[in-house]
Short mmCIF file of C-alpha atoms in Angstrom, two decimals:
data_model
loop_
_atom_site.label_atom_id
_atom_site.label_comp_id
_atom_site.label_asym_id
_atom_site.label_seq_id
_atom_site.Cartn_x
_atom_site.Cartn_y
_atom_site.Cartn_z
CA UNK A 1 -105.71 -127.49 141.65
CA UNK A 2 -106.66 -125.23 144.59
CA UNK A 3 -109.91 -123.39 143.27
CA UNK A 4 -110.30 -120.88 145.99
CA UNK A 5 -107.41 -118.73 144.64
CA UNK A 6 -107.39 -119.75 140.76
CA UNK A 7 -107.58 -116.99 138.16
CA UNK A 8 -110.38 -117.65 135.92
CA UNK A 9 -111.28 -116.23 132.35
CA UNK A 10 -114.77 -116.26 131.20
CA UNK A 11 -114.88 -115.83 127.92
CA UNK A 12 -118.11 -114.50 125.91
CA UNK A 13 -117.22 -111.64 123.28
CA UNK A 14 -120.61 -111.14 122.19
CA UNK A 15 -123.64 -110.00 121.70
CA UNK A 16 -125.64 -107.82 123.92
CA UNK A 17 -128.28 -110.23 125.36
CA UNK A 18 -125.67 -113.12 124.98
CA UNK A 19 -123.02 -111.77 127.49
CA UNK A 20 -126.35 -111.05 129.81
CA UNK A 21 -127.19 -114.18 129.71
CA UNK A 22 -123.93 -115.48 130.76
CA UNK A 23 -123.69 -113.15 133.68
CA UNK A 24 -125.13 -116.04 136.29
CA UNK A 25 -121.65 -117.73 135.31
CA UNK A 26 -119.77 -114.67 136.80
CA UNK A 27 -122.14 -114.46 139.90
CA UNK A 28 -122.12 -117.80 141.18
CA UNK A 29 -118.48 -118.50 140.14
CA UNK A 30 -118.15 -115.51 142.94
CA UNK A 31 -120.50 -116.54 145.40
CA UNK A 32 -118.59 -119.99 144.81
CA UNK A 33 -114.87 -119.03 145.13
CA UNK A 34 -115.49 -115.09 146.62
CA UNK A 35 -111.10 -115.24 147.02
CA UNK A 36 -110.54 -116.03 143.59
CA UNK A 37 -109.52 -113.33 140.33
CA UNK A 38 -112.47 -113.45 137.53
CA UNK A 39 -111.41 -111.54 134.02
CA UNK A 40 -113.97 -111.37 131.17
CA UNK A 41 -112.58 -111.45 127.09
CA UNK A 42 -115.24 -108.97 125.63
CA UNK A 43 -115.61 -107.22 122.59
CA UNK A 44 -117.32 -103.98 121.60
CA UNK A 45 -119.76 -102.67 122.10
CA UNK A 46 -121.29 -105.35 124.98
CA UNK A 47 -117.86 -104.77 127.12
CA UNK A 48 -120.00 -101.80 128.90
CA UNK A 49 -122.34 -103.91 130.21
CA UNK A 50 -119.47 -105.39 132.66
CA UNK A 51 -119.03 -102.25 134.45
CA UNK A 52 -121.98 -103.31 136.05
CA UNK A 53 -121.08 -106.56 136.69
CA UNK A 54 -119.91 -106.14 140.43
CA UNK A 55 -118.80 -110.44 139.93
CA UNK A 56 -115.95 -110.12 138.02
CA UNK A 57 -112.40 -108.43 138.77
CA UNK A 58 -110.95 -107.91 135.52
CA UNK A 59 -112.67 -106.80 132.12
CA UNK A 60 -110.30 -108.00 128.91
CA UNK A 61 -110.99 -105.67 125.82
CA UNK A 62 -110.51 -107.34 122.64
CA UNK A 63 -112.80 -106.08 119.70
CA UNK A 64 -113.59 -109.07 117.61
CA UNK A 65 -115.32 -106.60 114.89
CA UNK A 66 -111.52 -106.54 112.40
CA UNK A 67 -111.22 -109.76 113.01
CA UNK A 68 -114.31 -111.03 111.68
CA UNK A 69 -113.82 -108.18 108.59
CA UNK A 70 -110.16 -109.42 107.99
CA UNK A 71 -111.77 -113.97 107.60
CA UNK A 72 -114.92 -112.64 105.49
CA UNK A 73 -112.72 -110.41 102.93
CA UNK A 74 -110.27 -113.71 102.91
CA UNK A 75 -107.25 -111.34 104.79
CA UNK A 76 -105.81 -114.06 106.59
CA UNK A 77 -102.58 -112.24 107.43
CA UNK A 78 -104.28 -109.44 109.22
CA UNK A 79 -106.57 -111.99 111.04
CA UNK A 80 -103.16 -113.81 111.91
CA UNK A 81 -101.83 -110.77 113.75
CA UNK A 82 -104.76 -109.54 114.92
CA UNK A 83 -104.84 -113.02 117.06
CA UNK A 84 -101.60 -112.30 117.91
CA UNK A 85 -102.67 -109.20 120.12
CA UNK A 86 -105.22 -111.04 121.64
CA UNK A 87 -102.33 -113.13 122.88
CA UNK A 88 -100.38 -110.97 124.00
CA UNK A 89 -103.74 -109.82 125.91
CA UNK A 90 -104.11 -113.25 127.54
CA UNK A 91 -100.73 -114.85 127.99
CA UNK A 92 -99.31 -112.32 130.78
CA UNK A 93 -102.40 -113.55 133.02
CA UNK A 94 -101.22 -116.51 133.44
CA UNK A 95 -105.31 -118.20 133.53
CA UNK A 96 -105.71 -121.48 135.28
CA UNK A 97 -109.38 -122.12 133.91
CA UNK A 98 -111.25 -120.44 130.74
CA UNK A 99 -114.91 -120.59 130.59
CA UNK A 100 -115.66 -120.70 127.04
CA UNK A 101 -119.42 -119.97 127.02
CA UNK A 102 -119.20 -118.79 123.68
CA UNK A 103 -118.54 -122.36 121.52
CA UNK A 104 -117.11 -120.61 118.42
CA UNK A 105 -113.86 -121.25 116.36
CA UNK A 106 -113.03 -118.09 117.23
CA UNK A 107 -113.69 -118.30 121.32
CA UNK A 108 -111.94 -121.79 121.16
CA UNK A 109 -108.79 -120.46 119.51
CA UNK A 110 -108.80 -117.34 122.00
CA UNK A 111 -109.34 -120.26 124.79
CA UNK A 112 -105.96 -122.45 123.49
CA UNK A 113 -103.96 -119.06 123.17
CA UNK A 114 -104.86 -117.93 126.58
CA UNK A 115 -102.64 -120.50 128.09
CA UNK A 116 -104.92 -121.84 130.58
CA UNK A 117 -104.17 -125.48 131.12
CA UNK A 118 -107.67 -126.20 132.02
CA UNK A 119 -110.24 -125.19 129.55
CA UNK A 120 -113.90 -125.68 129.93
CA UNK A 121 -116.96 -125.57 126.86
CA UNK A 122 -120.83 -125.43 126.72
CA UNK A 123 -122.05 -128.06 124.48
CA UNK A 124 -123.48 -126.28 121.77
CA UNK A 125 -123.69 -126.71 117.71
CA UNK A 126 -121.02 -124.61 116.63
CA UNK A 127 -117.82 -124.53 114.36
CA UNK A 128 -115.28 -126.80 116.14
CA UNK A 129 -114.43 -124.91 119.27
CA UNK A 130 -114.55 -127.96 121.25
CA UNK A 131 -111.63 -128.93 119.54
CA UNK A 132 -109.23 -127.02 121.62
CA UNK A 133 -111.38 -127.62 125.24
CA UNK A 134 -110.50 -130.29 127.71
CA UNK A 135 -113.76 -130.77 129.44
CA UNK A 136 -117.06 -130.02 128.18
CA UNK A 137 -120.21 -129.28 130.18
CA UNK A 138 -122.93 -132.15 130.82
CA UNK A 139 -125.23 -132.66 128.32
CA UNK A 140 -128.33 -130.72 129.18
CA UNK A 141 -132.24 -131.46 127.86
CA UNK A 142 -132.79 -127.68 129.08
CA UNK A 143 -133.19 -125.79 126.03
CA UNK A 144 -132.52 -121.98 127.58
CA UNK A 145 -129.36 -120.08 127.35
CA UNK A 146 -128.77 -119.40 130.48
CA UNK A 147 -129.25 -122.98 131.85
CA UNK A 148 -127.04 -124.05 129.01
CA UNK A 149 -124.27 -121.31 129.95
CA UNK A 150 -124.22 -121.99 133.88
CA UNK A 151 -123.78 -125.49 132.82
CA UNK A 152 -120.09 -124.88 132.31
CA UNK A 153 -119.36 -124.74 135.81
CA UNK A 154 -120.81 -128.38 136.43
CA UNK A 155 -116.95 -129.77 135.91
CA UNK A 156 -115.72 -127.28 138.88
CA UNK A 157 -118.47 -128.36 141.10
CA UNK A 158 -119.86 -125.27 141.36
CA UNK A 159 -123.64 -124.67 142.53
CA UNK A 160 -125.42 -123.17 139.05
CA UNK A 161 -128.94 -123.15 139.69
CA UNK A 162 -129.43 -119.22 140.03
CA UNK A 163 -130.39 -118.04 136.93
CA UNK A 164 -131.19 -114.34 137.77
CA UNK A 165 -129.24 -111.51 135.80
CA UNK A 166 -129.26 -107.80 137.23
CA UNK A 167 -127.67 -104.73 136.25
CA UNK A 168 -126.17 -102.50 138.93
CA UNK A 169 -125.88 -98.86 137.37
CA UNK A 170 -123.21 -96.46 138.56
CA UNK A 171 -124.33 -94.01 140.94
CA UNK A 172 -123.35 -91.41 138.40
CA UNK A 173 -126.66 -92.36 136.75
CA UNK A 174 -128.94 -91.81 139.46
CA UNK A 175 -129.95 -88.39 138.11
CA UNK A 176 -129.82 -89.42 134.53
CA UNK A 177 -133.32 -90.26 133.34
CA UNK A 178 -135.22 -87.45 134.76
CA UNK A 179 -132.86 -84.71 133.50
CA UNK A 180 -132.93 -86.97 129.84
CA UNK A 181 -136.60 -87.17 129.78
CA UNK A 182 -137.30 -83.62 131.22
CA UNK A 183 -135.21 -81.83 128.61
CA UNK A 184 -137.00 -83.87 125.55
CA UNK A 185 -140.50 -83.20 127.04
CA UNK A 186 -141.13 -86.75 128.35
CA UNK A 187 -143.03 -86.56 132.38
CA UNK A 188 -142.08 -89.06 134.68
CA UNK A 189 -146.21 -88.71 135.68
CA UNK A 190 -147.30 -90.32 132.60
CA UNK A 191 -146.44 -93.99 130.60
CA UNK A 192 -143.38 -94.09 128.97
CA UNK A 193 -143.20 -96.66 126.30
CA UNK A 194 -139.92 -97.38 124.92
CA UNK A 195 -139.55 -98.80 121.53
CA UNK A 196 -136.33 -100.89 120.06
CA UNK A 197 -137.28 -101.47 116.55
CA UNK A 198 -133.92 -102.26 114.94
CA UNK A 199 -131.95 -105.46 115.37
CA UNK A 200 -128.61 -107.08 114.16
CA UNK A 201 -130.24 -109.96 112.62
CA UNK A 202 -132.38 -109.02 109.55
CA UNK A 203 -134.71 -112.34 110.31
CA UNK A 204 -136.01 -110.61 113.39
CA UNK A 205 -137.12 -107.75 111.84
CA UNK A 206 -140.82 -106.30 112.20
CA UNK A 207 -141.60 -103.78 109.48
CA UNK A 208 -141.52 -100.37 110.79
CA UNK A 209 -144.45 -99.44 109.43
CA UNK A 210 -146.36 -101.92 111.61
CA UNK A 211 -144.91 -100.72 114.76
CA UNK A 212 -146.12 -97.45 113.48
CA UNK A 213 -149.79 -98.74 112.87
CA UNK A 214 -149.27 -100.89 116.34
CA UNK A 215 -147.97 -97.46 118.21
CA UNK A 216 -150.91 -95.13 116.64
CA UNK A 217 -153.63 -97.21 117.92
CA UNK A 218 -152.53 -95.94 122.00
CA UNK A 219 -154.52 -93.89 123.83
CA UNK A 220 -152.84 -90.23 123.60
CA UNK A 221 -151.52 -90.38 127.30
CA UNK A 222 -148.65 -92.63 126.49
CA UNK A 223 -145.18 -91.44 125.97
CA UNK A 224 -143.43 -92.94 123.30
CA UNK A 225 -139.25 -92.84 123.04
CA UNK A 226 -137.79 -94.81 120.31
CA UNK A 227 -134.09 -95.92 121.17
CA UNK A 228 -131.51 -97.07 118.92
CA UNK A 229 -127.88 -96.80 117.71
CA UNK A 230 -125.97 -94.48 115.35
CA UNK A 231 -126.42 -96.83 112.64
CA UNK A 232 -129.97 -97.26 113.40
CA UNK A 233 -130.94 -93.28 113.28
CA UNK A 234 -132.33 -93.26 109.86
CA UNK A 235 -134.88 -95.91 109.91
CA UNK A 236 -136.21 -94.89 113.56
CA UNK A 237 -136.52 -90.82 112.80
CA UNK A 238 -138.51 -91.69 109.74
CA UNK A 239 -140.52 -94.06 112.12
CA UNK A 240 -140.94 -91.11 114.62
CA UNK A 241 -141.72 -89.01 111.86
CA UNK A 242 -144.52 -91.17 110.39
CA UNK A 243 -146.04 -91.82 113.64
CA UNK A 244 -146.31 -88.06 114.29
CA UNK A 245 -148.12 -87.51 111.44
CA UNK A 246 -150.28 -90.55 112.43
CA UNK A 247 -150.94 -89.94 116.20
CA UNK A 248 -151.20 -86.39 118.46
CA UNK A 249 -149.36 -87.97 121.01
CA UNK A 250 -145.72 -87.15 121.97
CA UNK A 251 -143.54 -89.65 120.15
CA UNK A 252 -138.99 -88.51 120.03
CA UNK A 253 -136.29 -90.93 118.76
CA UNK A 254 -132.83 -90.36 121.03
CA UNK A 255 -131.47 -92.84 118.54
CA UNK A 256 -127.74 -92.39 119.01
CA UNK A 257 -127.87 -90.00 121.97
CA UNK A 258 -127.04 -92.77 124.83
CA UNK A 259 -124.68 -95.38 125.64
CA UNK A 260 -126.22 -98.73 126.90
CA UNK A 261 -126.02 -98.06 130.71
CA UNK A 262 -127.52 -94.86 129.97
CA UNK A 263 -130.13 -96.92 128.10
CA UNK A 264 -130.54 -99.06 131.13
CA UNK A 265 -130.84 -95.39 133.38
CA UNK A 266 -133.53 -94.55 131.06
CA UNK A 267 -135.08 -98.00 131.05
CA UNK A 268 -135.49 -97.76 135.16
CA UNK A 269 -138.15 -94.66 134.67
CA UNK A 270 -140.18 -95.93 131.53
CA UNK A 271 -143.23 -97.91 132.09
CA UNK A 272 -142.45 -100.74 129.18
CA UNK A 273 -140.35 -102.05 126.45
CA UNK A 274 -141.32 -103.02 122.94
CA UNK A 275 -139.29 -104.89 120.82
CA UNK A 276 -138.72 -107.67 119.07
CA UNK A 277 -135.59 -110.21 120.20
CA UNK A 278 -133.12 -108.08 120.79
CA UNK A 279 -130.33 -106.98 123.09
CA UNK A 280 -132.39 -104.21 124.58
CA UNK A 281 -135.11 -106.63 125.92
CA UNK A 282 -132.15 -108.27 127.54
CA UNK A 283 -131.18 -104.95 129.26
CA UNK A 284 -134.71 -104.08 130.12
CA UNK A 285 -135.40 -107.15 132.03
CA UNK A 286 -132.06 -106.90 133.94
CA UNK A 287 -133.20 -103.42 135.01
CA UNK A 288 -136.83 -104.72 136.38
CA UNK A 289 -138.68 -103.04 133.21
CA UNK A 290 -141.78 -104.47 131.76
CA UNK A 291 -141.14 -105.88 128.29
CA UNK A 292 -143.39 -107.38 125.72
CA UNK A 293 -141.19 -109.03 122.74
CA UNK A 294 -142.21 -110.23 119.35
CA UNK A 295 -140.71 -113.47 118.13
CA UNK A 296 -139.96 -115.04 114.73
CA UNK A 297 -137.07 -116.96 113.63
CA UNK A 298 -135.89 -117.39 117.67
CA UNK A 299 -138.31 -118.44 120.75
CA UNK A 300 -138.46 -117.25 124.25
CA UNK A 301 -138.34 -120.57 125.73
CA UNK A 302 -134.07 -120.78 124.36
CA UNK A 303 -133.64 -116.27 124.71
CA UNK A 304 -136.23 -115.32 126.55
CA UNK A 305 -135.80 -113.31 129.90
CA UNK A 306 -136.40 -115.73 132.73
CA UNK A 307 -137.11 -112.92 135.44
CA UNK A 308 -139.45 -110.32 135.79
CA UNK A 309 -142.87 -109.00 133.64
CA UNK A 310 -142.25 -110.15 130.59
CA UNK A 311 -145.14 -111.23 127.58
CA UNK A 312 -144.14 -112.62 124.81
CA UNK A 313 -145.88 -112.68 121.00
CA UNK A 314 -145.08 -115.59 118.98
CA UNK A 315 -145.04 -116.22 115.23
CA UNK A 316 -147.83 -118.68 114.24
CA UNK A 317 -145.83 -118.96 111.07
CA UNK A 318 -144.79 -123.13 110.62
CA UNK A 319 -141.27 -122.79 109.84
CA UNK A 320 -140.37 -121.11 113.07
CA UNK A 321 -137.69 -121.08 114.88
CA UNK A 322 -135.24 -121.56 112.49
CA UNK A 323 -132.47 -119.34 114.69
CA UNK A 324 -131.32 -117.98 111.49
CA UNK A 325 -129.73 -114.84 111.22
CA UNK A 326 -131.13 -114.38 107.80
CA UNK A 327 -134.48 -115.77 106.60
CA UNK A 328 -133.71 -118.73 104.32
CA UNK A 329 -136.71 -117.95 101.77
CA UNK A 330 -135.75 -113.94 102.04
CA UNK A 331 -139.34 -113.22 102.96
CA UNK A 332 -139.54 -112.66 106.67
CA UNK A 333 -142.77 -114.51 106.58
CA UNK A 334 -142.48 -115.39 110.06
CA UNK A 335 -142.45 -111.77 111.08
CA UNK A 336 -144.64 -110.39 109.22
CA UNK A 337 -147.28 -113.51 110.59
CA UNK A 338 -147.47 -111.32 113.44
CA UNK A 339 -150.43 -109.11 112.92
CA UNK A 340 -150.74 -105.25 113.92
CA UNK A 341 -153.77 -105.63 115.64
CA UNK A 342 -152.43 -108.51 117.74
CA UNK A 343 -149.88 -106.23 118.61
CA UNK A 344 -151.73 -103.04 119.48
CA UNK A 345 -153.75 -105.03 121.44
CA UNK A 346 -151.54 -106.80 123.82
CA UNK A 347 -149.55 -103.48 124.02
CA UNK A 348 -153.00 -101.62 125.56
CA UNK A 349 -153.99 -104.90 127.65
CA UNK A 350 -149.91 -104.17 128.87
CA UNK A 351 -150.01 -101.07 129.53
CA UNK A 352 -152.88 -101.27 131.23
CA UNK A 353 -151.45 -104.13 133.45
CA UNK A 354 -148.18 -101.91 134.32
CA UNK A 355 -150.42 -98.94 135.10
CA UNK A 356 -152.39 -100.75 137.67
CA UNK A 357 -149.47 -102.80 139.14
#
């Protein structure tokens, strides 16, 4: 097959820091075969993240979120037709070559039903989706994500050794920070500490109330913006609320308020990132925003941003990483090994550091 002019899927549904990791496939698949049509199979809410992905041609919508609802509550009928659509997605497209960076059940099914003759997997320990690939990518020592993602595209003989991920806002953004920041009482002439407290696996958490004990030991002059989703509001307004009662500083949530380019718009003013693994630390780094990350159950050597100012804290707690989405003993020991004043005080040696930089 003539690669030059092949239509390619790439297909990584999920999550946030996931489908930024996989973005070095897009990029040198394009600096590889410029002539040739890329498409992306994402799901909600990540898919926004593409439209600043100037690599690929074509972003495929397909919200895994019913699916997933219809296998866990044992509605195989509805998961049955709801595969269905996503066939009807892929099929017309006629794919030569699926990327399948993904290594689920799921992303191998979507991989068969696409059509593509050729399909291609990353070797990683998941539920059978190498079942329905035809080539598999090398086996790899190289623990990290990324390395493990751009792997893939060893069986086209395409150069993978870039590994750096950027996000290029629209230029409808340009103006958004200041106006956001301005009209909440945040100055662009003083830090601006952005906090992420929430995440989508419960074995990451850090207890609020240590990031509020962590927070209230800053000097005054900082800014502090907690971010979040909808879903997160409650928890981070009664963090904000607790830490204004604990600290004279200026401390808002805009939980809910942005979408995650907006984020990112927001993330190109502020001076640094807190939070633990997450998808905003993935979004920070992309943007060229200081970050310093807390990790338990996961380690920064396999998620970790490769690029850019990034410090890491690591759990000292022996059963880490256990890359479980929920702690096996239901204690979140390995969190909660991560003292306060550990934290507090790589956050002022940090802020100190971006300050002077």
């Amino acid at each position: 097959m003539e690669l030059s002019r092949t239509r390619i899927l790439i297909i990584r549904l999920s999550a946030i820091g996931d489908v930024l990791h996989a973005m070095p496939v897009a990029a040198s698949l394009r600096r590889a075969l410029p002539k040739a049509h890329i498409a992306w199979l994402i799901s909600p809410p990540a898919d926004e993240l593409l439209a600043a992905c100037s690599a690929i041609d074509e972003r495929i919508v397909w919200d895994r979120r019913p699916f997933d609802r219809a296998v866990a509550h044992g509605r195989l009928i509805e998961a049955f037709r709801l595969l269905r659509e996503a066939h009807a997605l892929l099929a017309p497209r006629r794919f030569d070559i699926v990327l399948d960076v993904q290594g689920l059940l799921l992303t191998g099914i979507l991989a068969r039903i696409s059509g593509a003759k050729r399909r291609i997997g990353v070797r990683e320990r998941h539920e059978g989706g190498g079942f329905f690939m035809t080539e598999k990518a090398p086996q790899m020592t190289e623990p990290h994500k990324v390395r493990r993602y751009l792997a893939a595209l060893a069986p086209l003989g395409v150069e993978h050794t870039d590994t750096r991920i950027t996000l290029r806002l629209p230029a409808a953004l340009a103006g958004f920070a200041a106006q956001f920041f301005a009209a909440r009482g945040i100055l662009l002439s003083r830090p601006i500490l952005l906090v992420s407290l929430c995440t989508t696996w419960q074995s990451k958490a850090w207890p609020p109330e240590r990031f509020v004990a962590a927070l209230a030991a800053l000097p005054e002059t900082v800014q502090i913006v907690f971010l979040g989703s909808t879903a997160d509001r409650r928890i981070i307004e009664e963090a904000t609320a607790a830490l204004q009662k604990a600290w004279r500083g200026t401390a808002v949530s805009v939980a809910g308020e942005t979408s995650l380019l907006e984020t990112a718009a927001l993330m190109q003013k502020a001076t640094l990132l807190l939070c633990p693994d997450t998808g905003p630390l993935h979004i920070a780094a992309a943007v060229g925003l200081a970050t310093l990350s807390l990790w338990g159950p996961t380690r920064p050597t396999i998620y970790g941003p490769l690029h850019g100012r990034n410090f890491f804290i690591e759990t000292p707690y022996p059963c880490a990483p256990c890359c479980k989405t929920r702690c096996p003993h239901g204690s979140n020991e390995c969190m909660r090994a991560i003292e306060t004043e550990a934290v507090a005080k790589k956050l002022r040696e940090v802020l100190t550091i971006e300050k002077t930089s």
